[in-house]
Amino acid sequence: MQFTYIPLKKEKSLYTWTGVFLVLFTAIITGYVTQFDIREAVIVLPGILDFILVDFLPPALKAVPDFMTSLLDTLCMAIISTTTGAVISMFFALLCATPTTPNSIVKLVIRGFASCLRNIPGLAWAIIFVPAFGIGKTVGLLALTLGSLGSMIRFFTETIEEVDPGGIEAVRSVGGSYWQVLKSGVLPQCFPGIISWALYNLELNIRASTIIGMVGGGGIGFFIQFNIKLFRYEYATMAIIAVAVLVLLTESISKKIRERIM
Amino acid sequence: MKTDSKITIIPENQKVFYIVFFAAVAILYILSIFQLKLNLSGGLSNFLKAFEFMGKMLNMDFSEWKDVLYGALESISVAVLATIISAVLAFFVSFMAASNVSVNFLTWFWKGIAAGIRAVPTLIWTLIFVAYLGLGPFPGVLGLCFHSFAYLVKAFSQSIEEVKEGNIEALKATGATWLQIMARGVVPPTKTALISWTALRFEFNVAASSILGLVGAGGIGHELSRAMRSFEFEQAGFVVLVIFLMSFGIEMLFHKLKLNVDKRKLKRQ
């Protein structure tokens, strides 16, 4: 057996340096546009840490009763929008995925529709709906549902497209109709994937619904922003901790469910 | 073997689980609706109003294009800068946070910090920074950096932990120092994953930076909230179009560059 020594190539290090240079160059340009000064950042950092540690701590326990309802509202908004979004997305995804689509025009239209919804952030939807529906939970619900539709249609479509074609062929070969193909060939296989994506989307929606309140969508985001504006930072901290606990709790529950079904 | 036995498509125990799961979802859904006390009486007229406003938005007004495009540039710059800074910092920290190349104490420390930061949404971090630093893109960059850093530390250290033990062992056997092991054994196999994660985070950061303006951190979000607050739907329509194009363009670009990380990894986290 022969051992060869592989030297580091010269060109390779040239690539690396070009990359480093390009990144630095972009950083400088963008720093100029945003007037971001790294020295200033280093100088203010201790101040920020001090601000967070001194002004925001300790969390005010007495704020808990004030925001319990809005926290629950936030959770409910996330659950409703994810479930509604998942059901509608499932319908669209079946129309859009290659194995189950009725024709390619429908597919293209739904793809474009999903892309439009996906690429406009949920918060922007919320702002758009506020003038029509007024500040409140309806805005939050609509914005979250639309936002989740965009991403879930895409993820569900991908999941359905990854279904083993053998199953579909098997049902077709014994004379199964379109519905029978769906029922026995497609759906059972993609259930785990779809539930898993929906749970992931629920996590995203819980994060999003906490901030959607800041632009008038109801829920705990409003409480946080309101208290920061009033300089009652300890109250805001308590609410932020509650949000973090809610996020971590949902993550661990959905992880458990995923492990069970995958 | 009995002749009448059926081959079930979904195993029996899974079936029970699915039934319980869907029943639980349905109950939670109904409970949530009751909790929110949704009032749909004025619903239809509100929907009509929403459609009317959206119709106005489609009739775009380009007169403020200078401000809007500058806002877009600012937003993208915020996203780029935040991604670069956080990726560089996270790169160095992730070696301390990966359990296979670091010591227990450091791993717990950094993973704890990352988990803590990540649990609080990006916009809330920005809100805190805006409260301290005042309005403008500067707190926006810092707020985005904070959350991206935590996210990337987690993603990077996970990629490092996936490096085969053999690589590290082999280099150790030759008497390589820790730095040499990192440079030759750990960085090369994880390089693609690190770049993909950064690209994924960049995509997220662009979406986030376009709405940072809503809490006072500058950029195109500020234009949107300004236009909507003064009921200039035609201008808002143009802003939404630009936001869409920004985010869509980056999605397309990464699709072309094949930088799309396997997003399924996300849900395995």
Short mmCIF file of C-alpha atoms in Angstrom, two decimals, chain A residues 53-184:
data_model
loop_
_atom_site.label_atom_id
_atom_site.label_comp_id
_atom_site.label_asym_id
_atom_site.label_seq_id
_atom_site.Cartn_x
_atom_site.Cartn_y
_atom_site.Cartn_z
CA LEU A 53 -29.30 42.79 34.01
CA VAL A 54 -30.12 45.79 36.20
CA ASP A 55 -33.23 47.39 34.71
CA PHE A 56 -34.97 44.25 33.55
CA LEU A 57 -34.21 42.12 36.59
CA PRO A 58 -35.64 40.96 38.86
CA PRO A 59 -38.86 40.03 37.03
CA ALA A 60 -41.96 41.39 38.73
CA LEU A 61 -43.95 38.39 39.90
CA LYS A 62 -46.96 40.55 40.57
CA ALA A 63 -47.36 41.13 36.83
CA VAL A 64 -48.37 37.50 36.27
CA PRO A 65 -52.14 37.93 36.82
CA ASP A 66 -52.12 40.94 34.48
CA PHE A 67 -50.91 39.05 31.44
CA MET A 68 -52.20 35.51 32.03
CA THR A 69 -55.22 36.13 29.79
CA SER A 70 -53.13 37.60 26.98
CA LEU A 71 -50.65 34.74 27.23
CA LEU A 72 -53.50 32.26 26.91
CA ASP A 73 -54.87 34.30 24.00
CA THR A 74 -51.48 34.08 22.32
CA LEU A 75 -51.42 30.31 22.70
CA CYS A 76 -55.00 30.00 21.43
CA MET A 77 -54.23 32.21 18.44
CA ALA A 78 -51.29 30.00 17.54
CA ILE A 79 -53.36 26.81 17.89
CA ILE A 80 -56.29 28.10 15.82
CA SER A 81 -54.16 29.58 13.07
CA THR A 82 -51.94 26.49 12.78
CA THR A 83 -54.86 24.06 12.69
CA THR A 84 -56.90 26.12 10.24
CA GLY A 85 -53.80 26.72 8.15
CA ALA A 86 -52.90 23.02 8.19
CA VAL A 87 -56.35 21.89 7.00
CA ILE A 88 -56.45 24.45 4.17
CA SER A 89 -52.81 23.78 3.25
CA MET A 90 -53.48 20.05 3.07
CA PHE A 91 -56.21 20.70 0.54
CA PHE A 92 -53.98 22.99 -1.53
CA ALA A 93 -50.97 20.71 -1.21
CA LEU A 94 -52.92 17.77 -2.61
CA LEU A 95 -53.91 19.93 -5.57
CA CYS A 96 -50.32 21.08 -5.99
CA ALA A 97 -48.11 18.03 -5.44
CA THR A 98 -46.97 16.19 -8.57
CA PRO A 99 -48.45 12.75 -7.78
CA THR A 100 -51.91 14.08 -6.92
CA THR A 101 -52.34 17.26 -8.95
CA PRO A 102 -55.25 17.37 -11.40
CA ASN A 103 -53.24 19.41 -13.92
CA SER A 104 -50.11 21.50 -14.16
CA ILE A 105 -51.87 24.88 -14.39
CA VAL A 106 -53.51 24.40 -10.99
CA LYS A 107 -50.12 23.41 -9.68
CA LEU A 108 -48.45 26.53 -11.00
CA VAL A 109 -51.18 28.84 -9.69
CA ILE A 110 -51.01 27.36 -6.19
CA ARG A 111 -47.21 27.50 -6.19
CA GLY A 112 -47.33 31.21 -7.01
CA PHE A 113 -50.06 31.86 -4.46
CA ALA A 114 -48.06 30.09 -1.72
CA SER A 115 -44.91 31.95 -2.66
CA CYS A 116 -46.72 35.30 -2.38
CA LEU A 117 -48.06 34.43 1.05
CA ARG A 118 -44.73 33.05 2.21
CA ASN A 119 -42.59 35.96 1.18
CA ILE A 120 -44.62 38.65 2.89
CA PRO A 121 -43.93 38.37 6.62
CA GLY A 122 -46.84 37.73 8.99
CA LEU A 123 -46.23 41.02 10.72
CA ALA A 124 -46.71 42.87 7.43
CA TRP A 125 -50.03 41.06 6.98
CA ALA A 126 -51.02 42.17 10.45
CA ILE A 127 -50.29 45.82 9.59
CA ILE A 128 -52.33 45.49 6.42
CA PHE A 129 -55.34 44.09 8.29
CA VAL A 130 -55.34 46.55 11.19
CA PRO A 131 -57.13 49.38 9.31
CA ALA A 132 -59.93 47.06 8.23
CA PHE A 133 -60.47 44.97 11.35
CA GLY A 134 -59.25 47.35 14.04
CA ILE A 135 -56.79 46.39 16.75
CA GLY A 136 -57.59 42.97 18.13
CA LYS A 137 -57.33 39.22 17.95
CA THR A 138 -58.99 38.91 14.53
CA VAL A 139 -56.02 40.67 12.94
CA GLY A 140 -53.56 38.39 14.69
CA LEU A 141 -55.48 35.29 13.69
CA LEU A 142 -55.76 36.28 10.04
CA ALA A 143 -52.12 37.32 9.77
CA LEU A 144 -50.87 34.14 11.40
CA THR A 145 -53.13 31.93 9.31
CA LEU A 146 -52.03 33.54 6.05
CA GLY A 147 -48.38 33.35 7.05
CA SER A 148 -48.62 29.68 7.98
CA LEU A 149 -50.53 28.88 4.79
CA GLY A 150 -47.58 30.03 2.70
CA SER A 151 -45.00 27.86 4.38
CA MET A 152 -47.22 24.87 5.08
CA ILE A 153 -48.42 24.54 1.49
CA ARG A 154 -44.78 24.32 0.45
CA PHE A 155 -43.72 21.84 3.13
CA PHE A 156 -46.80 19.65 2.70
CA THR A 157 -46.33 19.59 -1.07
CA GLU A 158 -42.73 18.49 -0.63
CA THR A 159 -43.81 15.78 1.79
CA ILE A 160 -46.45 14.44 -0.58
CA GLU A 161 -43.99 14.50 -3.46
CA GLU A 162 -41.62 12.31 -1.48
CA VAL A 163 -44.22 9.58 -1.03
CA ASP A 164 -42.96 6.22 -2.29
CA PRO A 165 -44.50 5.88 -5.77
CA GLY A 166 -44.73 2.11 -5.23
CA GLY A 167 -47.70 2.53 -2.92
CA ILE A 168 -49.56 4.70 -5.42
CA GLU A 169 -48.79 2.31 -8.25
CA ALA A 170 -49.97 -0.64 -6.20
CA VAL A 171 -53.37 0.92 -5.56
CA ARG A 172 -53.66 2.01 -9.19
CA SER A 173 -52.74 -1.42 -10.51
CA VAL A 174 -55.66 -3.04 -8.67
CA GLY A 175 -57.99 -0.50 -10.23
CA GLY A 176 -58.17 2.10 -7.44
CA SER A 177 -59.89 5.38 -8.22
CA TYR A 178 -58.30 8.78 -7.55
CA TRP A 179 -59.85 8.88 -4.05
CA GLN A 180 -58.73 5.36 -3.27
CA VAL A 181 -55.21 6.24 -4.34
CA LEU A 182 -55.31 9.21 -2.01
CA LYS A 183 -56.79 7.26 0.86
CA SER A 184 -54.57 4.19 0.74
#
